[in-house]
PDB file of C-alpha atoms and ligand atoms in Angstrom:
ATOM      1  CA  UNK A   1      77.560 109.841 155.677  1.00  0.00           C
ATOM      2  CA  UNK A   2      75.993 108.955 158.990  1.00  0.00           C
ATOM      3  CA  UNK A   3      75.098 112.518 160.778  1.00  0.00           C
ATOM      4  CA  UNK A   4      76.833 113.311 164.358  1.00  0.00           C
ATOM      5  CA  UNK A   5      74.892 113.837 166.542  1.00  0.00           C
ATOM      6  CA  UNK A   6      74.888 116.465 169.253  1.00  0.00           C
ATOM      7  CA  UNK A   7      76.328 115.728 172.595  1.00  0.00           C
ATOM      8  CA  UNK A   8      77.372 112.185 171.030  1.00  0.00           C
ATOM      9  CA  UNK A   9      81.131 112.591 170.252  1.00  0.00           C
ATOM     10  CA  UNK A  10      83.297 109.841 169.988  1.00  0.00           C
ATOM     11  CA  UNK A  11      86.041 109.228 171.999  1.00  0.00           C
ATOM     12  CA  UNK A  12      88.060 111.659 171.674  1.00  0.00           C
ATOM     13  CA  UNK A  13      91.104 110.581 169.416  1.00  0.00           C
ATOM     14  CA  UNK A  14      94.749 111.895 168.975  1.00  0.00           C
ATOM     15  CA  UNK A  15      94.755 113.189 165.790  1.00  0.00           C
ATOM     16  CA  UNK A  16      91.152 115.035 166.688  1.00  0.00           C
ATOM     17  CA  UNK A  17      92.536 116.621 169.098  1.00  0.00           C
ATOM     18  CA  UNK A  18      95.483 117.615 167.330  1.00  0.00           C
ATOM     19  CA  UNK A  19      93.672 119.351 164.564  1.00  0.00           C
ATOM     20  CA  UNK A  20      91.496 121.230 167.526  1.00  0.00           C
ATOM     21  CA  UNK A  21      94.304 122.460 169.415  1.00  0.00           C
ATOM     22  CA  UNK A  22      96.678 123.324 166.187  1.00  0.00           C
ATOM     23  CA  UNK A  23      93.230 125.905 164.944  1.00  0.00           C
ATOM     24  CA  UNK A  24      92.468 126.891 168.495  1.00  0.00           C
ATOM     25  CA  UNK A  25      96.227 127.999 169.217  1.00  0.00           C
ATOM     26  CA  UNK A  26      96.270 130.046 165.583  1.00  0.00           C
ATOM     27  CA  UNK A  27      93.056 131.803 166.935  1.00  0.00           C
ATOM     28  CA  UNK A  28      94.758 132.371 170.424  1.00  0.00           C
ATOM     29  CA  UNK A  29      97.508 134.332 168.674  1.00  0.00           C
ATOM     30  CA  UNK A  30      95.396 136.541 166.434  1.00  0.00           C
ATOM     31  CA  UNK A  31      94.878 138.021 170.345  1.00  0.00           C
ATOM     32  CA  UNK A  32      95.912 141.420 170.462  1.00  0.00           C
ATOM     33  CA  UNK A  33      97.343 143.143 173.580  1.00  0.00           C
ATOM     34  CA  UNK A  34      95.058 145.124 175.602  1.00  0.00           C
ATOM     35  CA  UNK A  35      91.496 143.924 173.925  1.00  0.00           C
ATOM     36  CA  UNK A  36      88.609 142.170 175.084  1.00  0.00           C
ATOM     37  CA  UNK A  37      87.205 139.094 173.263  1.00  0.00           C
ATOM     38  CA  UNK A  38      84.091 136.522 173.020  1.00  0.00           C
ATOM     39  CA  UNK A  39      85.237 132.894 174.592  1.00  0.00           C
ATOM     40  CA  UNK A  40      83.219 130.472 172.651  1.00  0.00           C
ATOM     41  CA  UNK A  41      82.103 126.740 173.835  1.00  0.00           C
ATOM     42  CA  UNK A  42      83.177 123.376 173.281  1.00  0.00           C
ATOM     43  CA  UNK A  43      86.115 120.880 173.197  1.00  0.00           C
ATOM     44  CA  UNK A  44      87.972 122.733 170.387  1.00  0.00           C
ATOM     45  CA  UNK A  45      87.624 125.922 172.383  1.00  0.00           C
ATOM     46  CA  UNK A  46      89.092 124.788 175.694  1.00  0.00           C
ATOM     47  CA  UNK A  47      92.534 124.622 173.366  1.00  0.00           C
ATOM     48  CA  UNK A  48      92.212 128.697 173.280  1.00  0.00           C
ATOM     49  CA  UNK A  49      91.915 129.374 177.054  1.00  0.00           C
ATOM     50  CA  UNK A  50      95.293 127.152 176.983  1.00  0.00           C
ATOM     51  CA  UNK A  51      96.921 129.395 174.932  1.00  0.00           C
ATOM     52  CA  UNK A  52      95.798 132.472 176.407  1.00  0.00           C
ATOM     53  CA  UNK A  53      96.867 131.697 179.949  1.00  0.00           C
ATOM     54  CA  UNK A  54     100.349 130.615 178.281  1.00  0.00           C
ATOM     55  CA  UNK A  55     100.321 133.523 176.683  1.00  0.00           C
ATOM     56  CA  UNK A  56      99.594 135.953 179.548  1.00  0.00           C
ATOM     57  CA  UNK A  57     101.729 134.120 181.435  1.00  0.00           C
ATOM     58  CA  UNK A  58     104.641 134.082 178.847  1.00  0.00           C
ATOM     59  CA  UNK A  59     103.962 138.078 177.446  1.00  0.00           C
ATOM     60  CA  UNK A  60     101.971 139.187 179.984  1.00  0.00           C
ATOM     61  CA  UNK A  61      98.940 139.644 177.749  1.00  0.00           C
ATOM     62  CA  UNK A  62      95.866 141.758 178.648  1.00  0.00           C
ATOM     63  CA  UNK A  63      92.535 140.348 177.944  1.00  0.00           C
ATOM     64  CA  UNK A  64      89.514 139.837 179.029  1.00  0.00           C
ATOM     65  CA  UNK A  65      87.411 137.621 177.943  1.00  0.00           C
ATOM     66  CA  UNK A  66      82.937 137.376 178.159  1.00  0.00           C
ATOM     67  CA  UNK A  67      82.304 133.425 178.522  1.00  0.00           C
ATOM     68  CA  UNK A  68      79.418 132.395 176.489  1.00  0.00           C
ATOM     69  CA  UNK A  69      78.308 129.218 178.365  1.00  0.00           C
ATOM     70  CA  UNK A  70      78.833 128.449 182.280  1.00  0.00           C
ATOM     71  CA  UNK A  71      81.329 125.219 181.202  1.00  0.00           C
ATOM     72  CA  UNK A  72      83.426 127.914 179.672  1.00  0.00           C
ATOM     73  CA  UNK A  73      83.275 130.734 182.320  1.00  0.00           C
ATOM     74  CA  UNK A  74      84.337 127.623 184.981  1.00  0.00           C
ATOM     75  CA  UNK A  75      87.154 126.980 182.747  1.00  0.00           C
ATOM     76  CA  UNK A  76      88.515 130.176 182.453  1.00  0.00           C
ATOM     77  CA  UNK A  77      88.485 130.877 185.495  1.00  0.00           C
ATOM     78  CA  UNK A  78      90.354 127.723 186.741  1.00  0.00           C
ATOM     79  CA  UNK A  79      92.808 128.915 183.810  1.00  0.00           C
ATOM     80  CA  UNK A  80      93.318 132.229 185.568  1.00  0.00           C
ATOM     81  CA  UNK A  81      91.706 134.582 182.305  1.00  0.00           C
ATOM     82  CA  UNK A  82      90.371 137.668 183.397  1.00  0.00           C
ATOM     83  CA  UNK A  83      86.435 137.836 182.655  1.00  0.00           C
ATOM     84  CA  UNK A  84      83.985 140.836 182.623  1.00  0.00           C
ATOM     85  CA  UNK A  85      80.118 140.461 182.290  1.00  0.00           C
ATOM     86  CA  UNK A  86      78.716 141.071 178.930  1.00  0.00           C
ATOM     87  CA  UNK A  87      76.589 143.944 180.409  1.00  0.00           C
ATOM     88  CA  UNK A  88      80.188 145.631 181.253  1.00  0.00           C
ATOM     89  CA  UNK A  89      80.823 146.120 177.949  1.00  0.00           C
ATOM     90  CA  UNK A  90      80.280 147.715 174.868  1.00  0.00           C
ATOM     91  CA  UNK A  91      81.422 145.577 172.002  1.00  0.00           C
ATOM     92  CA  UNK A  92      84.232 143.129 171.895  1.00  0.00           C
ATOM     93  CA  UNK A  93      87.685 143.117 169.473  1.00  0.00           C
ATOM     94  CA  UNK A  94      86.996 139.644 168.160  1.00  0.00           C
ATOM     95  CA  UNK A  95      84.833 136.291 169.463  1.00  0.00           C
ATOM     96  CA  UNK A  96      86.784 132.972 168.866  1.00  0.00           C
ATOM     97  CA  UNK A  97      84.462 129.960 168.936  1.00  0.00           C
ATOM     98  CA  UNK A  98      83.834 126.718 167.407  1.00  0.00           C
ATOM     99  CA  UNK A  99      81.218 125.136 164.762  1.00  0.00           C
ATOM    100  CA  UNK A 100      79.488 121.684 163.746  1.00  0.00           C
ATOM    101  CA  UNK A 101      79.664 122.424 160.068  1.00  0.00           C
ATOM    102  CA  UNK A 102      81.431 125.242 158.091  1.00  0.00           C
ATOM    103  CA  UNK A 103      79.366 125.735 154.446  1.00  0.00           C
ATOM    104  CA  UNK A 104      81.722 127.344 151.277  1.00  0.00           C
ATOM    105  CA  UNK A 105      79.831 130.874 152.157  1.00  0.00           C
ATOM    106  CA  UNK A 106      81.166 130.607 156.112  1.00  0.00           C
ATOM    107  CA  UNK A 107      77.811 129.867 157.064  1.00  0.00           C
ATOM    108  CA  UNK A 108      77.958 127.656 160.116  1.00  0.00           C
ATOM    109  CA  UNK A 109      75.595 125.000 162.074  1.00  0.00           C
ATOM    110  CA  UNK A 110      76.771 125.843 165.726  1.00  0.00           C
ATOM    111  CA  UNK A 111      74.863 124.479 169.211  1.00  0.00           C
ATOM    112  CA  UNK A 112      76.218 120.843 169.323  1.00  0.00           C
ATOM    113  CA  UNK A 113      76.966 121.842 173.092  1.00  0.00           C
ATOM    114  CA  UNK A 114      73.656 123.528 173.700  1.00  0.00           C
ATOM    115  CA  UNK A 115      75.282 126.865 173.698  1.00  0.00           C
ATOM    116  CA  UNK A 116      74.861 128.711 170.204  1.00  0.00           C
ATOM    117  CA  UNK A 117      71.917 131.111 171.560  1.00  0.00           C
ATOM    118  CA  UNK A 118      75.085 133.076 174.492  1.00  0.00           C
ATOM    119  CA  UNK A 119      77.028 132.655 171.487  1.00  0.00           C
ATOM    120  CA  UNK A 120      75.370 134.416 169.035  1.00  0.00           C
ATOM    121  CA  UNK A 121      74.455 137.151 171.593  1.00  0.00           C
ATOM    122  CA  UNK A 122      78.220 137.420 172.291  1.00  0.00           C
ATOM    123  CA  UNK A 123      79.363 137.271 168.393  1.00  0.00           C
ATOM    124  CA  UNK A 124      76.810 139.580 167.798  1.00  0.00           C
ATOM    125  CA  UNK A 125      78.314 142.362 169.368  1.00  0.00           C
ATOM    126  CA  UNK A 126      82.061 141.380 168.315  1.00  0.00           C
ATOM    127  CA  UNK A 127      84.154 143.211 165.713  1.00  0.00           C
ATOM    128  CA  UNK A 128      84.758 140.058 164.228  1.00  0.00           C
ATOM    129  CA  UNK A 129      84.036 136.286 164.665  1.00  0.00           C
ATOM    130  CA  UNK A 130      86.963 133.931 164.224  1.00  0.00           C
ATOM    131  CA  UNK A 131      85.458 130.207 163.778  1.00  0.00           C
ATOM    132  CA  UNK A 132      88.149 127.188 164.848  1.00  0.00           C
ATOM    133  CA  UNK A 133      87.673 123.955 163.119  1.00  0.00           C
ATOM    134  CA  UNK A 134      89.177 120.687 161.759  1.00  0.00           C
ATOM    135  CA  UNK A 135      88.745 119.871 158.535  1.00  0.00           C
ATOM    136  CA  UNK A 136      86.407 117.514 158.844  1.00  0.00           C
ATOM    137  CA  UNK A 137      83.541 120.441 159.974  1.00  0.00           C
ATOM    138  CA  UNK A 138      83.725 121.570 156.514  1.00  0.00           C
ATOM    139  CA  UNK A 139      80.819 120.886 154.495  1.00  0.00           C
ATOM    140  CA  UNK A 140      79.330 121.599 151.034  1.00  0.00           C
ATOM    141  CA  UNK A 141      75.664 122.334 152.349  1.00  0.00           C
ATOM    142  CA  UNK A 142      74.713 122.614 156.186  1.00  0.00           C
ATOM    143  CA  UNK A 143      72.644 119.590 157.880  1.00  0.00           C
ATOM    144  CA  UNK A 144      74.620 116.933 155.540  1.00  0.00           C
ATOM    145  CA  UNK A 145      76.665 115.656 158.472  1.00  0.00           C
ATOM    146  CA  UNK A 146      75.808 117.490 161.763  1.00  0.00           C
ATOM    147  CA  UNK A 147      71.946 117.856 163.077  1.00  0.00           C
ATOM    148  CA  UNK A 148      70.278 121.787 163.389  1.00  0.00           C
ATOM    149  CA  UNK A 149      70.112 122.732 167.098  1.00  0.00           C
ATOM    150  CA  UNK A 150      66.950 125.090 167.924  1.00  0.00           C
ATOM    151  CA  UNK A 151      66.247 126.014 171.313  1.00  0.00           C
ATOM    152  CA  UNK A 152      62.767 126.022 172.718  1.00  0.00           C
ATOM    153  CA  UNK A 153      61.100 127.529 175.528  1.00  0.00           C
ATOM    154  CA  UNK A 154      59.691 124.349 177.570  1.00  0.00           C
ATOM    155  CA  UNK A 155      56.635 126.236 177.588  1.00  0.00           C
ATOM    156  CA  UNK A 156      54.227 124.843 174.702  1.00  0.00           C
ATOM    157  CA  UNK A 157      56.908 123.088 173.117  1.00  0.00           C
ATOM    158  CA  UNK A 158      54.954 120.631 171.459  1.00  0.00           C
ATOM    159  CA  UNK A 159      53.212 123.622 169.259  1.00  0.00           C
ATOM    160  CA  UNK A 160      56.943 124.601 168.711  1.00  0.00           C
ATOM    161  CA  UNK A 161      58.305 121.536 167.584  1.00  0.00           C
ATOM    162  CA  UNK A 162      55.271 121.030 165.139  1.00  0.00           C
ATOM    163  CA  UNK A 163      56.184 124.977 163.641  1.00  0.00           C
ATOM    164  CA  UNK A 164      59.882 123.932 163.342  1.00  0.00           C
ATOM    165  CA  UNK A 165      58.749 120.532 161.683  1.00  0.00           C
ATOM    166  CA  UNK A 166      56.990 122.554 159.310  1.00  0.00           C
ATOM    167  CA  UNK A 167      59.876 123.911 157.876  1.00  0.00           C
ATOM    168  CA  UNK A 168      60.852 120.110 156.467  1.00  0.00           C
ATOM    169  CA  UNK A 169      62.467 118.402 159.102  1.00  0.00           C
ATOM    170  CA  UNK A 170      62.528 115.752 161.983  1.00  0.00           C
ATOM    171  CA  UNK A 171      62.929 117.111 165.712  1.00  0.00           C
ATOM    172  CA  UNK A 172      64.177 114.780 168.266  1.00  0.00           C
ATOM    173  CA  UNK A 173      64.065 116.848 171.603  1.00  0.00           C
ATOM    174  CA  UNK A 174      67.883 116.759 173.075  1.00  0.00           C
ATOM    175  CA  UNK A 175      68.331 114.176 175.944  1.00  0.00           C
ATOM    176  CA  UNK A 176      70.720 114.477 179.395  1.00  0.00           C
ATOM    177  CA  UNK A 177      70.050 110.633 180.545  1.00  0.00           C
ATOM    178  CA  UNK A 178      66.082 110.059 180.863  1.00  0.00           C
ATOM    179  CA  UNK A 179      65.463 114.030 181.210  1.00  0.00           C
ATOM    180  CA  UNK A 180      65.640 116.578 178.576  1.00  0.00           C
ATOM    181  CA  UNK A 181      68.685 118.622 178.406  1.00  0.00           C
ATOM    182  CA  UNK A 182      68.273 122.042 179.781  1.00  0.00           C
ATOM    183  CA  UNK A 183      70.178 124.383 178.548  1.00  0.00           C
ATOM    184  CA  UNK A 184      72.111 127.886 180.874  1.00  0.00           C
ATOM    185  CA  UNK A 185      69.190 129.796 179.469  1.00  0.00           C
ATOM    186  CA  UNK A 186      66.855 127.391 180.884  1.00  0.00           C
ATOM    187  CA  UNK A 187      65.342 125.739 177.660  1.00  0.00           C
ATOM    188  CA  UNK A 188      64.949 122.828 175.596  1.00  0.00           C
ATOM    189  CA  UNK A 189      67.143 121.564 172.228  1.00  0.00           C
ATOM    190  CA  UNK A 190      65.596 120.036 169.410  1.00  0.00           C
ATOM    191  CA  UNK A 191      67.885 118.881 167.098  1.00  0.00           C
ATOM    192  CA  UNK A 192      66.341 118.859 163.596  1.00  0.00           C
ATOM    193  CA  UNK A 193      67.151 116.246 161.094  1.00  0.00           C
ATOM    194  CA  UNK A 194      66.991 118.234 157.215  1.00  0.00           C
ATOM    195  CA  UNK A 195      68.271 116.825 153.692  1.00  0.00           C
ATOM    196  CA  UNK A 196      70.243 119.445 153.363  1.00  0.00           C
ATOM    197  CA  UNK A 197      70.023 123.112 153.587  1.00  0.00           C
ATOM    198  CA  UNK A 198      70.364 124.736 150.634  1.00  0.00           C
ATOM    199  CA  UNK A 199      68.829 128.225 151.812  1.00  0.00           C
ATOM    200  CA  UNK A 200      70.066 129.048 155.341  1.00  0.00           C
ATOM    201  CA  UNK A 201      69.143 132.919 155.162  1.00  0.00           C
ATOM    202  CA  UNK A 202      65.673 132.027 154.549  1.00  0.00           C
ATOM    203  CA  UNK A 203      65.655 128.931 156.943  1.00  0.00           C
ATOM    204  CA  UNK A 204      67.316 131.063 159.671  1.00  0.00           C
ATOM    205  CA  UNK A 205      64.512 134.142 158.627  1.00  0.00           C
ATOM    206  CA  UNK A 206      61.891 131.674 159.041  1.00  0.00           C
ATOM    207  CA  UNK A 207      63.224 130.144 162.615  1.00  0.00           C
ATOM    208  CA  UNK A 208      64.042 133.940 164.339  1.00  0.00           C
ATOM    209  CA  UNK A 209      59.966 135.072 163.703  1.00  0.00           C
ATOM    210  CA  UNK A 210      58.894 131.772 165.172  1.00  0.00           C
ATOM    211  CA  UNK A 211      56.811 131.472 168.267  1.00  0.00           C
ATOM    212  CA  UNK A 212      58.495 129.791 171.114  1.00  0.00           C
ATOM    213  CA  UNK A 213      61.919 129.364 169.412  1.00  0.00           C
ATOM    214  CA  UNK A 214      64.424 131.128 171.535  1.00  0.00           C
ATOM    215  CA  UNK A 215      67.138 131.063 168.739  1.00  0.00           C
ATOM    216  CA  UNK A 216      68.562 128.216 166.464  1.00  0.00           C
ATOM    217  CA  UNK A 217      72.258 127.116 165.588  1.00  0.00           C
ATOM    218  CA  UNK A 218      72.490 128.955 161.858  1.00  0.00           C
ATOM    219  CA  UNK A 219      74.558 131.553 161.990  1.00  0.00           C
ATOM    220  CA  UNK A 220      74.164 133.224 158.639  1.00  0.00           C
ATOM    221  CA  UNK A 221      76.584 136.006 157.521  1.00  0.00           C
ATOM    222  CA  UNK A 222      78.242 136.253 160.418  1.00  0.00           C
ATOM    223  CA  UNK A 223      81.878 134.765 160.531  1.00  0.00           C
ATOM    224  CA  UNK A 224      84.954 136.694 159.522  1.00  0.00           C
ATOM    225  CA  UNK A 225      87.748 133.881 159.171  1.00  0.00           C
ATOM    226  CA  UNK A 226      87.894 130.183 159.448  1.00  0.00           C
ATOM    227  CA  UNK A 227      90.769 128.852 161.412  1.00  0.00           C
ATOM    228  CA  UNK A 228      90.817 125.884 159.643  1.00  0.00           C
ATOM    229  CA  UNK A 229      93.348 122.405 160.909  1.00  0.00           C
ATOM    230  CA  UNK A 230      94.357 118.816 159.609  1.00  0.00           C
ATOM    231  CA  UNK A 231      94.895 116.558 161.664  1.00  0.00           C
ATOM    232  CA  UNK A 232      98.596 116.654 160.812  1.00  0.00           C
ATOM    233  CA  UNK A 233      98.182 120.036 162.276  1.00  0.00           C
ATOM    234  CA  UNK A 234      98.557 122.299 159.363  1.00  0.00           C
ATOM    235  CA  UNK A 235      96.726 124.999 159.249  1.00  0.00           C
ATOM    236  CA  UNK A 236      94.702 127.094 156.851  1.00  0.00           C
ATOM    237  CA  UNK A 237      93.103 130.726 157.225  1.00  0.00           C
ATOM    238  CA  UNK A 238      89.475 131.304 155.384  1.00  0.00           C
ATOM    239  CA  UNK A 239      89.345 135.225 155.025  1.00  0.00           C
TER     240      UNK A 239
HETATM  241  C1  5RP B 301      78.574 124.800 171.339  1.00  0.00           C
HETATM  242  C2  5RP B 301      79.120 124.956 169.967  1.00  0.00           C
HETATM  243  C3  5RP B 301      80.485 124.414 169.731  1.00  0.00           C
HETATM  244  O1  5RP B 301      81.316 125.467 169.352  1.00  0.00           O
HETATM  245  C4  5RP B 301      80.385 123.387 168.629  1.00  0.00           C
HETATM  246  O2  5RP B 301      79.466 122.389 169.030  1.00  0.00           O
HETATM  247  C5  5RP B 301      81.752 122.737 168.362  1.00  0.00           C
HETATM  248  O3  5RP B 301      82.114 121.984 169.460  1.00  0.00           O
HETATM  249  P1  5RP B 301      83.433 121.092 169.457  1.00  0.00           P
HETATM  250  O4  5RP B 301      84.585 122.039 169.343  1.00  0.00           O
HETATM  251  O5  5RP B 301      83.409 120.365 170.783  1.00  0.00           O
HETATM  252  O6  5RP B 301      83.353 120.148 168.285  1.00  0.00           O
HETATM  253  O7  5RP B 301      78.502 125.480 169.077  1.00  0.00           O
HETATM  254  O8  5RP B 301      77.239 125.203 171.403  1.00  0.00           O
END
């Protein structure tokens, strides 16, 4: 299967977008009154700030959310969601985001909008995160169909990109037209071709102690459940 890769979607077709809104809108209703929660990043996550503004509008909800990219904090905004800074805070009820690929163990490749290091700092401190996904994100081993995002300081990144190499892949350093893409924190993306990953843990153990990698899109042991859609719309729950 040819691999996706990041920032390269295609057009955006009806029945995508029916699958992303139909698990974005089950996630938007797991919402409890009075709670604060994690607002992901990406196209399937703009479908949950919909919901919540219809829903705060409609029930008068209380929320508040803690964006995890600037794309998303503009967004909610414009949507009317009450935000508070992560520093505010203490922990969250529950972080609702997106993935690339979704393995049998709910390992996930996230980052395919540049954003997976704010989102792992914001699932991190979350009760629980709820991933939102088509069914076409679900894969038997991570790296088969999406590429593995790791951020870089710009700093030395050619000594980096050779220690990420080293773990058995090809690096292509993320484009925005003839510059490379930088990311909110500042950094670099390379997006690393593998086989497949048959070891994440260890993978993601080797990429955290790495010198001048910032963080990496393998997020290991860390989902609660999959809000999973077709693109008929049904939907399935991963627990
Ligand atoms: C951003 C992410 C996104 O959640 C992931 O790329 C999925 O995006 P989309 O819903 O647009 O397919 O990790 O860094």
């Amino acid at each position: 299967m040819a691999r996706r890769a990041a920032l390269d979607y295609p057009p955006l077709m009806m029945d995508a977008n029916i699958a992303k809104r139909a698990a974005a809108y089950a996630a938007a209703d797991l919402v409890q009154d009075n709670t604060t929660i994690g607002l992901g990043s990406g196209s399937t996550f703009l479908f949950v700030l919909d919901r919540l503004a219809e829903r705060i509008a409609k029930e008068g909800l209380r929320v508040r959310g803690t964006p995890t990219s600037i794309d998303t904090k503009n967004a909610a905004e414009q949507k009317g969601i009450p935000l508070v800074d992560l520093d505010q805070v203490e922990r969250l009820d529950l972080a609702i985001d997106g993935a690339d690929e979704v393995d049998p163990q709910k390992n996930l490749i996230k980052g395919g909008g540049a954003a997976h290091t704010r989102e792992r700092i914001v699932a991190a401190i979350a009760d629980e995160l709820v991933v939102i996904v088509g069914e076409s994100k679900m894969v038997d081993a991570l790296g088969t169909t999406f590429r593995l995002p790791v951020e870089v300081l710009p700093f030395g990144c050619t000594h980096a990109r050779r220690r990420v190499e080293a773990t058995g892949c090809r690096t292509e350093l993320r484009q925005k037209g003839d510059e490379p893409l930088v990311t909110d924190n500042g950094n670099w993306i390379l997006d690393c071709t593998y086989d497949r990953i048959d070891d994440p843990v260890t993978l993601a153990a080797r990429l955290d102690s790495m010198v001048g990698v910032v963080d990496h899109g393998l997020f290991v042991n860390m989902t609660g459940r999959v809000v999973i859609a077709n693109d008929e719309g049904s939907v399935r729950i991963l627990s």
